[in-house]
Rosetta silent file (secondary structure, phi, psi, omega in degrees, C-alpha in Angstrom):
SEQUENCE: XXXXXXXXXXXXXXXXXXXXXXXXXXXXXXXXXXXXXXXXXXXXXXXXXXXXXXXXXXXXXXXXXXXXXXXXXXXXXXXXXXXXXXXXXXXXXXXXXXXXXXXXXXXXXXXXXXXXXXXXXXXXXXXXXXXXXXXXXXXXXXXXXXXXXXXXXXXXXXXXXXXXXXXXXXXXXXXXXXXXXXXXXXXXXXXXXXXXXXXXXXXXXXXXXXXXXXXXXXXXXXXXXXXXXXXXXXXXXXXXXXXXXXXXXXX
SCORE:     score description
SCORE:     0.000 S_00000001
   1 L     0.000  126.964  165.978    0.704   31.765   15.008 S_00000001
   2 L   -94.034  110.521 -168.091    0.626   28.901   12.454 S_00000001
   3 L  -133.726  160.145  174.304    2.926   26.077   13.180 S_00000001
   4 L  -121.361  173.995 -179.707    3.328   22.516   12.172 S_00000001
   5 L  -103.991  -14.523  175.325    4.802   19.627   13.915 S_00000001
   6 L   -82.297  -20.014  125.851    6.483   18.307   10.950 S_00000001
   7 L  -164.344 -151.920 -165.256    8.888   20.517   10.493 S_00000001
   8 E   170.682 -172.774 -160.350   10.534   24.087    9.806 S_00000001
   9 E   162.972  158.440  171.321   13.355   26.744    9.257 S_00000001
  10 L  -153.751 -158.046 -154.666   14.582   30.206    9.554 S_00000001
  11 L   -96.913   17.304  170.650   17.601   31.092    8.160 S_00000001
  12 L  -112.478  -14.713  171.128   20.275   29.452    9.939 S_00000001
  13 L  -147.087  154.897  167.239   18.323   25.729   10.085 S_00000001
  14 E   -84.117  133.901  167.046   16.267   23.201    8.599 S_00000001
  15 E  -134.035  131.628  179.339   14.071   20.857   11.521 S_00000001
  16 L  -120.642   93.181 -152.408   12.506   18.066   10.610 S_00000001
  17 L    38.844   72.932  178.784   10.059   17.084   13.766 S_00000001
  18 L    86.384  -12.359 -152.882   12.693   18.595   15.840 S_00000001
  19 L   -89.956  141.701  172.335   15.727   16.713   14.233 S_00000001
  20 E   -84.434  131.621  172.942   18.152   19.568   12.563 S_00000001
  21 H   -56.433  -52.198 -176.549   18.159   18.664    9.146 S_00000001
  22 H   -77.268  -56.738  174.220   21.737   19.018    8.219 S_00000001
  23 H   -77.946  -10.542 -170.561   23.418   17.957   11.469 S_00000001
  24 H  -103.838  -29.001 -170.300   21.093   15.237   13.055 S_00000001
  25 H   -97.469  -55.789 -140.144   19.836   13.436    9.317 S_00000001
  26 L   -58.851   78.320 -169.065   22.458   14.300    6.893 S_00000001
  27 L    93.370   -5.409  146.620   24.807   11.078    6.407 S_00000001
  28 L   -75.778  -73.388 -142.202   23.230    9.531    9.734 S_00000001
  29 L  -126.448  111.945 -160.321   20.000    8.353    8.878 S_00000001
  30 L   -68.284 -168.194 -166.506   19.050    6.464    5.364 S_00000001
  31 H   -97.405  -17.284  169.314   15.536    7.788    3.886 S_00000001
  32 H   -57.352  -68.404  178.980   13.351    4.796    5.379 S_00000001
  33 H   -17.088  -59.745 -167.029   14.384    6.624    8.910 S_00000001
  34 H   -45.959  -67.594 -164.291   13.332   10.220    7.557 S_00000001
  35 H   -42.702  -51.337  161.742   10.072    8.439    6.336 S_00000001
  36 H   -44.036  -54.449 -171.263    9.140    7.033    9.519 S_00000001
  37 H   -41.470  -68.482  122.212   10.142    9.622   10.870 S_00000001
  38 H    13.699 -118.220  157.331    7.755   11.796    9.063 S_00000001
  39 H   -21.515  -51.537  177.024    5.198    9.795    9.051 S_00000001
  40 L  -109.426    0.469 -167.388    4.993    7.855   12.278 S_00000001
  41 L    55.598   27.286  163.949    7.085   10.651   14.480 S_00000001
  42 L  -167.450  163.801 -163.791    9.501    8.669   15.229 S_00000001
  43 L   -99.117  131.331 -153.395   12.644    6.805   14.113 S_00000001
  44 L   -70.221  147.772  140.406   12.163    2.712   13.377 S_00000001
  45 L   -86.498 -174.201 -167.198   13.530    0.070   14.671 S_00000001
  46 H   -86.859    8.539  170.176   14.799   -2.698   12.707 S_00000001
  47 H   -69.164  -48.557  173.290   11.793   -4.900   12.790 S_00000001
  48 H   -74.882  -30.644  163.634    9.780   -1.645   11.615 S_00000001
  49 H   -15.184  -72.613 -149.840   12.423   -0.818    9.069 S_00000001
  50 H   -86.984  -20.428  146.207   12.142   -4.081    7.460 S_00000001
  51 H   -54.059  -57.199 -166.961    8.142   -3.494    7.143 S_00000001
  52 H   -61.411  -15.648 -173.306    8.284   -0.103    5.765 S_00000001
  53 H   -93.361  -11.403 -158.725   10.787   -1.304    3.211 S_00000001
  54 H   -96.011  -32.405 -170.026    8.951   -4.661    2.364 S_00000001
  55 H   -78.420  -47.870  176.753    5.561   -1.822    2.039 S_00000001
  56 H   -65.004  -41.204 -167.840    7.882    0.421   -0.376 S_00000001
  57 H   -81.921  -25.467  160.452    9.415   -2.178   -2.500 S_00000001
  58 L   -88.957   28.870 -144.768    6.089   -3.973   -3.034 S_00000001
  59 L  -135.177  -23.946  171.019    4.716   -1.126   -3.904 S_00000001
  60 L    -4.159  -88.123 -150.354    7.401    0.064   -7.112 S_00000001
  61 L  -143.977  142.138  144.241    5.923   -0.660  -10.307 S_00000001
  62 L  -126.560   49.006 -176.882    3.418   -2.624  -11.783 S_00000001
  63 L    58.620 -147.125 -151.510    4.117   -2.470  -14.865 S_00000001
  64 L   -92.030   64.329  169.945    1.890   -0.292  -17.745 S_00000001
  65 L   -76.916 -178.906 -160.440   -1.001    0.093  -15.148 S_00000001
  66 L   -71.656  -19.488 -179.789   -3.871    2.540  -15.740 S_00000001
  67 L   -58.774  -48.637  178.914   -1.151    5.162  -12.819 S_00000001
  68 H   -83.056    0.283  164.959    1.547    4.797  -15.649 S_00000001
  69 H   -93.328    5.085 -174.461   -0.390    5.127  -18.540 S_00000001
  70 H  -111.672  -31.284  175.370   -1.825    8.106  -16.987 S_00000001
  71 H   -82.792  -38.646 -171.999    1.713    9.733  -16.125 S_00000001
  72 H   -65.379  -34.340 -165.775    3.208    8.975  -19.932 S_00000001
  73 H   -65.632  -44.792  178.632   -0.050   10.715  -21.540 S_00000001
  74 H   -59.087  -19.724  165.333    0.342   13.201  -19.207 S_00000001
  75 H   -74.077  -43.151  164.076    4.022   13.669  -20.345 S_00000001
  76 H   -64.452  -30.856  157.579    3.214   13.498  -23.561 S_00000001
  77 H   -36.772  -57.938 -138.881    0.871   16.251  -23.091 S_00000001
  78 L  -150.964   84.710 -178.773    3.009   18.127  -20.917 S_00000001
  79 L   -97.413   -5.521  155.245    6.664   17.375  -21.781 S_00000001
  80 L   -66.543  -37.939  169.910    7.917   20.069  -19.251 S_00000001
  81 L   -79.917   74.342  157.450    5.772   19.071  -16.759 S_00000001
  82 H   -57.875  -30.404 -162.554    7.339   15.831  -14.994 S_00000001
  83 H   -84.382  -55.509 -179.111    5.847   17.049  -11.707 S_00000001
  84 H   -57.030  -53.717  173.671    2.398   16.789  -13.677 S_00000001
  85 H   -38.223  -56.963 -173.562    3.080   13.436  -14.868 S_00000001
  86 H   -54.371  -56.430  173.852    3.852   12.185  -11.446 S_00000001
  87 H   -54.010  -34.018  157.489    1.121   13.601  -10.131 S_00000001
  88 H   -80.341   21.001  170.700   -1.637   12.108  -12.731 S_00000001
  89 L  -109.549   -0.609 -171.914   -0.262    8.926  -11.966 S_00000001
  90 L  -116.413   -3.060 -171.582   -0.926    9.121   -8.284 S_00000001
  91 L   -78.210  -26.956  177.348   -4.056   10.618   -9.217 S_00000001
  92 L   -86.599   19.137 -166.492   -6.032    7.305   -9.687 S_00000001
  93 L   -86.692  114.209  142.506   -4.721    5.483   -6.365 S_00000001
  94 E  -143.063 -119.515 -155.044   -8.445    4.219   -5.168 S_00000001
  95 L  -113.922   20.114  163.053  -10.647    1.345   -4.442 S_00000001
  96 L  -105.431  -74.882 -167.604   -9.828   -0.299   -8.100 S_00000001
  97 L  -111.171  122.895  146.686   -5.932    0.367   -8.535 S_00000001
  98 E    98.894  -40.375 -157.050   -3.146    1.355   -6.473 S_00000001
  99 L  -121.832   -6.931 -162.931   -4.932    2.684   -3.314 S_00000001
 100 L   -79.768    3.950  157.765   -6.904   -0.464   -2.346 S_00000001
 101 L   -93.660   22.616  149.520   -4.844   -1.293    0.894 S_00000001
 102 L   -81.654  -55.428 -178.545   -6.984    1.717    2.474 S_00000001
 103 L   -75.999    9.793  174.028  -10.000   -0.040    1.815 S_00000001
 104 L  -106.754  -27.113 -168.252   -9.009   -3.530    2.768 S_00000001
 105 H   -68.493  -51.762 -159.881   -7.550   -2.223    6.110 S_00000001
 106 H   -65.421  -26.149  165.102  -10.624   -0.248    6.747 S_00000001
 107 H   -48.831  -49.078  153.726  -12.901   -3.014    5.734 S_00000001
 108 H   -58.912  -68.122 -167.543  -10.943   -5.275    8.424 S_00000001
 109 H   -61.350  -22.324  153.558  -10.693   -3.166   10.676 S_00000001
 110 H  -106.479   13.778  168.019  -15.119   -2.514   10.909 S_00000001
 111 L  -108.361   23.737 -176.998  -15.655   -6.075   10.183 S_00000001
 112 L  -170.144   84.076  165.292  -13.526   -7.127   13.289 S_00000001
 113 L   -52.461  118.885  178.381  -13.339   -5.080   16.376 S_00000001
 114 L   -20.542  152.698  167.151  -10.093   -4.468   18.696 S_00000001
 115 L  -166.568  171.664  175.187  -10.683   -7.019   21.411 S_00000001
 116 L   -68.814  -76.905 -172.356   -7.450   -8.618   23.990 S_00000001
 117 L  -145.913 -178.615 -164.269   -7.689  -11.647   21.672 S_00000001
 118 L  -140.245  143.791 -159.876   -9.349  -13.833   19.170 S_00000001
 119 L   -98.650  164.641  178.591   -9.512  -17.884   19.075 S_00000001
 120 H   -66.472  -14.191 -173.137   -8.923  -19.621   15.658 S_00000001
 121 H   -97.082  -29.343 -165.168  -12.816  -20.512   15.987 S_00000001
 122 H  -107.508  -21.559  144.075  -14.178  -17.238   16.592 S_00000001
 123 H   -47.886  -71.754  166.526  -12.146  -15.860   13.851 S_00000001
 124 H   -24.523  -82.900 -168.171  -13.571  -18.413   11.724 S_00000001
 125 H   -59.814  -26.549  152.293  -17.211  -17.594   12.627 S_00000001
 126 H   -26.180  -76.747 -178.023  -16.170  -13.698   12.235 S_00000001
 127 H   -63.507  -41.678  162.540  -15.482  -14.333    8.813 S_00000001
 128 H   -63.614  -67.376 -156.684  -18.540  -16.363    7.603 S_00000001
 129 H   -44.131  -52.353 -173.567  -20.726  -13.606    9.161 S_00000001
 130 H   -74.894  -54.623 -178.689  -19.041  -10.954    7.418 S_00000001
 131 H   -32.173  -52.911 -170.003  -18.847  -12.981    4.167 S_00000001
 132 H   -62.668  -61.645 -170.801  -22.417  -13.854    4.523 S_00000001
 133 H   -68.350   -1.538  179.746  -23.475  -10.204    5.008 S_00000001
 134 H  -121.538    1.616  142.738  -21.707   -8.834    2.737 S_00000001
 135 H   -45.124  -56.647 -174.077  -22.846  -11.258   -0.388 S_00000001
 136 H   -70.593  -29.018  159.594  -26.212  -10.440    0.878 S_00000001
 137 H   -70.732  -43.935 -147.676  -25.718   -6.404    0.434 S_00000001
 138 L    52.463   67.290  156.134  -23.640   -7.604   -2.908 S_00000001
 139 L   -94.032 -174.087  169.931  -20.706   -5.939   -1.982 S_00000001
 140 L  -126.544  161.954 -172.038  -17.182   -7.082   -2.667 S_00000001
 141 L   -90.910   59.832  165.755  -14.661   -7.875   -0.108 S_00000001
 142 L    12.204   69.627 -171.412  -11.192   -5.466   -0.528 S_00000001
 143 L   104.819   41.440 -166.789   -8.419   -7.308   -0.689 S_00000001
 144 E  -139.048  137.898  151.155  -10.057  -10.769   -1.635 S_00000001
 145 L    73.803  159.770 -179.513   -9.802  -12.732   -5.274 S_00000001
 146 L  -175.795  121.343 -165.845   -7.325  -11.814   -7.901 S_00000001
 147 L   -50.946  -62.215 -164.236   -7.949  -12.100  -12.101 S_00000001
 148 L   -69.760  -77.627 -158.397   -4.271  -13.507  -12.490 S_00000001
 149 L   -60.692   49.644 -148.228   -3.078  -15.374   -9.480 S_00000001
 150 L   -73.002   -0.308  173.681   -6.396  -17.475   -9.141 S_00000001
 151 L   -89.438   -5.801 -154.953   -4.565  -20.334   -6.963 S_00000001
 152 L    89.032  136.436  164.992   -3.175  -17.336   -4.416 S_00000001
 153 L   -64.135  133.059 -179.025   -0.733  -14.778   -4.551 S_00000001
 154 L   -71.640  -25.239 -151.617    2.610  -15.281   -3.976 S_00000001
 155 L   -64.758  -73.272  170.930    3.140  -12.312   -2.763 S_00000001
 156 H   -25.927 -113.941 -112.579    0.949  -12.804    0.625 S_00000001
 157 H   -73.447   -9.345  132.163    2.559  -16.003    1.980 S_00000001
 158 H   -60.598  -55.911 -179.222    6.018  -13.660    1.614 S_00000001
 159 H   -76.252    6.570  171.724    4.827  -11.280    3.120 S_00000001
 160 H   -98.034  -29.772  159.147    3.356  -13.063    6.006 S_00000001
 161 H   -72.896  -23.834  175.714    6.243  -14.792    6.590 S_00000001
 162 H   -69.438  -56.792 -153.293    8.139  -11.047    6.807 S_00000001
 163 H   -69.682  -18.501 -171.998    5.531  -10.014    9.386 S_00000001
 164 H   -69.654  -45.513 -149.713    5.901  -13.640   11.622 S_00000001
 165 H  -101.385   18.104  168.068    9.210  -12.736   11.728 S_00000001
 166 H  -109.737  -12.418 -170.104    8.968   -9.170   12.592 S_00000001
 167 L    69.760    9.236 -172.531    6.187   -9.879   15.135 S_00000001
 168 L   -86.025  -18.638  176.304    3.540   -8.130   12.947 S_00000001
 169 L   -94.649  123.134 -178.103    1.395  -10.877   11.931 S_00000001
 170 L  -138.780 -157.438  176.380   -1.333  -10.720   14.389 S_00000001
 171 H   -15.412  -60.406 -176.207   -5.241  -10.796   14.667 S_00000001
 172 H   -84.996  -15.938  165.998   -5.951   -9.098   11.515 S_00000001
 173 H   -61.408  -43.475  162.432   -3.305  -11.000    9.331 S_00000001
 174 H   -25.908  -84.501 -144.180   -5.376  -13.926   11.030 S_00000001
 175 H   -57.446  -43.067 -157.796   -8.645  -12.781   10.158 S_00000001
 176 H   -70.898  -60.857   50.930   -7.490  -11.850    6.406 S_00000001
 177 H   109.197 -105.427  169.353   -6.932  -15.384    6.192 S_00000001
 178 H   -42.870  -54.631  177.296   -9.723  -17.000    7.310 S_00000001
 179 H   -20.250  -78.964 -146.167  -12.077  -13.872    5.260 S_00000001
 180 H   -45.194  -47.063 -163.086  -10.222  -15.344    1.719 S_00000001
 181 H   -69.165  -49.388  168.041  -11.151  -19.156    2.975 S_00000001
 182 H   -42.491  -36.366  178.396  -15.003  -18.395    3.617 S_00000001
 183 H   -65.238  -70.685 -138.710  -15.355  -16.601    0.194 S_00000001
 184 H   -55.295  -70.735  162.041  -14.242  -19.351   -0.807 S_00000001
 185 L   -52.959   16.951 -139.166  -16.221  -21.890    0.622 S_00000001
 186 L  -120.145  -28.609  172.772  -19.081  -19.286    0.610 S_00000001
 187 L  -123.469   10.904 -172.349  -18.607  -19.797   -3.525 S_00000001
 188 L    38.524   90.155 -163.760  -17.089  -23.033   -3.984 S_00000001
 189 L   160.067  136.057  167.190  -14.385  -21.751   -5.624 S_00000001
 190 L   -91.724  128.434  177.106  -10.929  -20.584   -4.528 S_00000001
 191 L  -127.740  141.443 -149.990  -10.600  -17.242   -4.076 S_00000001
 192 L  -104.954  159.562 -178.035   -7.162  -16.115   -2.462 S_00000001
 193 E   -77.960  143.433  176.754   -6.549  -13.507   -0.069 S_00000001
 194 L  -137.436  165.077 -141.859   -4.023  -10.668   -2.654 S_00000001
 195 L   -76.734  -14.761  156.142   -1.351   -8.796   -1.641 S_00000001
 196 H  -106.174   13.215  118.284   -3.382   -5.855   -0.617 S_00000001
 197 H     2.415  -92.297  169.289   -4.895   -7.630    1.700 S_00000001
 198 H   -36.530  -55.717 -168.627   -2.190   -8.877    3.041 S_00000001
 199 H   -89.060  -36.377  179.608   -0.866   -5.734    3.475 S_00000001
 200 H   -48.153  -39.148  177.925   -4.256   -3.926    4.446 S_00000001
 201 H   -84.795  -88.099 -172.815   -3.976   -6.616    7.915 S_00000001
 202 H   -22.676  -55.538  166.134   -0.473   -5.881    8.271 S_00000001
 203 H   -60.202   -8.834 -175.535   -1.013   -2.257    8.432 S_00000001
 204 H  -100.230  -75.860 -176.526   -3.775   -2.632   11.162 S_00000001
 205 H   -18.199  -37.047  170.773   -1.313   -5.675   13.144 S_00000001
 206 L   -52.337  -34.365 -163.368    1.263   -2.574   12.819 S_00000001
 207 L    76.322   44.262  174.666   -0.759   -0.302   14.399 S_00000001
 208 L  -120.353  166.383  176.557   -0.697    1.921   11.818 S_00000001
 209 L   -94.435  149.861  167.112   -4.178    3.571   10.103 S_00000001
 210 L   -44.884  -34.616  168.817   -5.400    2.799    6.657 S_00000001
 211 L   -68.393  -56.705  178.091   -3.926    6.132    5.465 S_00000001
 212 H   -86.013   13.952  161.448   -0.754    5.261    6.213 S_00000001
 213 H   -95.800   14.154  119.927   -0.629    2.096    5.051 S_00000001
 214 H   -35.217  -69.111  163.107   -1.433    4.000    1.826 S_00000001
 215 H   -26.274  -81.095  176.363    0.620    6.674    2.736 S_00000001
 216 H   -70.076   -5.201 -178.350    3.273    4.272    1.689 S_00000001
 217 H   -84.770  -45.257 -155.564    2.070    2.358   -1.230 S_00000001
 218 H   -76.473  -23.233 -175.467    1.738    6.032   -2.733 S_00000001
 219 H   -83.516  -32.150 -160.826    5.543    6.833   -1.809 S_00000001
 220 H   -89.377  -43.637 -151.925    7.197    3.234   -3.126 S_00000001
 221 H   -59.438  -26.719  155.964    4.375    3.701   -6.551 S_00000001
 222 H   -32.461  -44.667  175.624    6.491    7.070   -6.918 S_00000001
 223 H   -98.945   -9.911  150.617    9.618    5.955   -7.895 S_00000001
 224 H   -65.273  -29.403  175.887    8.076    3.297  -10.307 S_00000001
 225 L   -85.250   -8.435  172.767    6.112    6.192  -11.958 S_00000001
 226 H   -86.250  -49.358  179.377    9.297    8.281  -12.176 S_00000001
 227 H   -61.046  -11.657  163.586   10.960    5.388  -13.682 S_00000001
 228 H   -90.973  -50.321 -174.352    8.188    5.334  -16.578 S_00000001
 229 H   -82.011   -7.464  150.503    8.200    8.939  -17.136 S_00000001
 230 H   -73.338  -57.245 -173.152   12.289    8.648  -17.611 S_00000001
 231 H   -75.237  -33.673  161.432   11.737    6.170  -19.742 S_00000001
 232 H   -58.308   31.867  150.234    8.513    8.300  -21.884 S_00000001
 233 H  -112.077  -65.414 -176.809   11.161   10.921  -22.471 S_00000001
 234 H   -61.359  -40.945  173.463   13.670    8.582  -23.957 S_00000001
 235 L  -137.538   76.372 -165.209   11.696    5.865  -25.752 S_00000001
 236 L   -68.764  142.412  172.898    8.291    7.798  -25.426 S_00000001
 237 L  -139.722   20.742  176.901    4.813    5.280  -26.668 S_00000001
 238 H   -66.774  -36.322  172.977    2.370    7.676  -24.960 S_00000001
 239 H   -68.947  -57.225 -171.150    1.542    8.864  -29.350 S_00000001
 240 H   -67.557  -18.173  164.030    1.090    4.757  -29.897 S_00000001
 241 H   -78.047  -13.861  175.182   -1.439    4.847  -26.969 S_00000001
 242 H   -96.679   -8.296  164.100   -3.352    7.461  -28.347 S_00000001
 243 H   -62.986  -31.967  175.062   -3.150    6.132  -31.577 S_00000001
 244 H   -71.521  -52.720  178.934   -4.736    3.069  -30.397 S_00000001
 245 H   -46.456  -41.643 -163.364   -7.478    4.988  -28.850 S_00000001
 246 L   -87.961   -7.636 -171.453   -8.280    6.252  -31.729 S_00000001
 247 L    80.321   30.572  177.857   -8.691    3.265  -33.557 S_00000001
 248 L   -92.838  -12.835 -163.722   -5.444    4.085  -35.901 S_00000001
 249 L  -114.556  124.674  129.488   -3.249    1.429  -34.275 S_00000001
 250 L    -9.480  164.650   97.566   -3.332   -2.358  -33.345 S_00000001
 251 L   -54.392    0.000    0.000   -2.762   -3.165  -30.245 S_00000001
């Protein structure tokens, strides 16, 4: 027999990991609950609440990135298809755009091994070592440097300040820290720890896995990409981007 733990029905209920849909969620429990629920198999408290919502809400919209120019074309394509839209805009979450707090958690998380605890020194020497080694493959660091914000992200030192006060900033919020200041000195230049980063070390401090600190960047980038392909029905410019492409248009 093929069963899941996430949920189920027959024809008198809905269960959602055990919880009856209609009588235990329905006007009880907001949709962060559900999500947790979901997701972690269990229902938050308000310290985790106030992560998962700080993970959705940073996670909206960023304005006409390559996910939302990839859901209006796709609308424009496919003006029936909303479900398609949504879906090419979630299609490009990786290790450029949109998906890169999986690869900064997992990158912390094999460049710094669980241990009881870690001193402000040996964090420090963690972080040149890894710096050093991974200049010398001439790799890049996940969740390091940032095109705009070249002084540091604002974003972090909010969102670090959520997790102190949540109990969530721990080792790897640390470590993320110290990483950005090593590049730095490592290129004499500042290069700032960015907000998926931030959040890639949060999501390990959480105890949560790099997928699901995904998991949720892909759930809050949902309702910002729904909110583009509402507005590409109403004041559609998906024709002026291909127009551009084509060389017929300005930018």
């Amino acid at each position: 027999m093929i069963r899941s733990e996430i949920g189920g029905g027959d024809a008198h209920r809905i269960t959602v990991r055990g919880h009856d849909l209609v009588h235990d969620l329905f006007d009880k429990r907001d949709f962060i609950d559900v999500m947790s629920l979901e997701l972690l198999g269990r229902f938050p408290d308000d310290r985790l609440k106030r992560m998962l919502n700080l993970f959705l809400v940073s996670a909206t919209d960023h304005g006409l990135t390559p996910s939302a120019l990839s859901a209006r074309l796709t609308l424009h394509g496919a003006p029936e298809a909303m479900q398609g839209a949504l879906a090419a805009g979630l299609l490009g979450a990786g290790s450029r755009f949109l998906g890169v707090i999986e690869y900064s958690a997992r990158f912390l998380r094999d460049a710094l091994p669980r241990q009881e605890s870690w001193t402000d020194e040996q964090l420090r020497e963690a972080a040149e070592r890894c710096v050093r080694e991974t200049r010398a493959a001439k790799r890049k660091i996940p969740g390091v440097g940032h095109p705009v914000h070249v002084d540091g992200d604002p974003r972090c030192e909010k969102m670090f300040e959520i997790a102190r006060d949540c109990g969530y900033y721990g080792t790897y919020c640390r470590f993320a820290v110290e990483l950005a200041a090593a590049a730095s000195r490592a290129t004499g230049r500042k290069i700032p720890l960015n907000a998926t980063g931030a959040k890639g070390a949060i999501t390990l401090d959480m105890g949560l896995t790099p997928e699901q600190g995904k998991a949720l960047t892909l759930i809050g980038r949902t309702a910002g990409l729904m909110a583009h392909i509402l507005e590409e029905q109403r004041t559609p410019l998906g024709q002026q981007v291909w127009d551009m492409a084509a060389g017929k248009l300005q930018a």
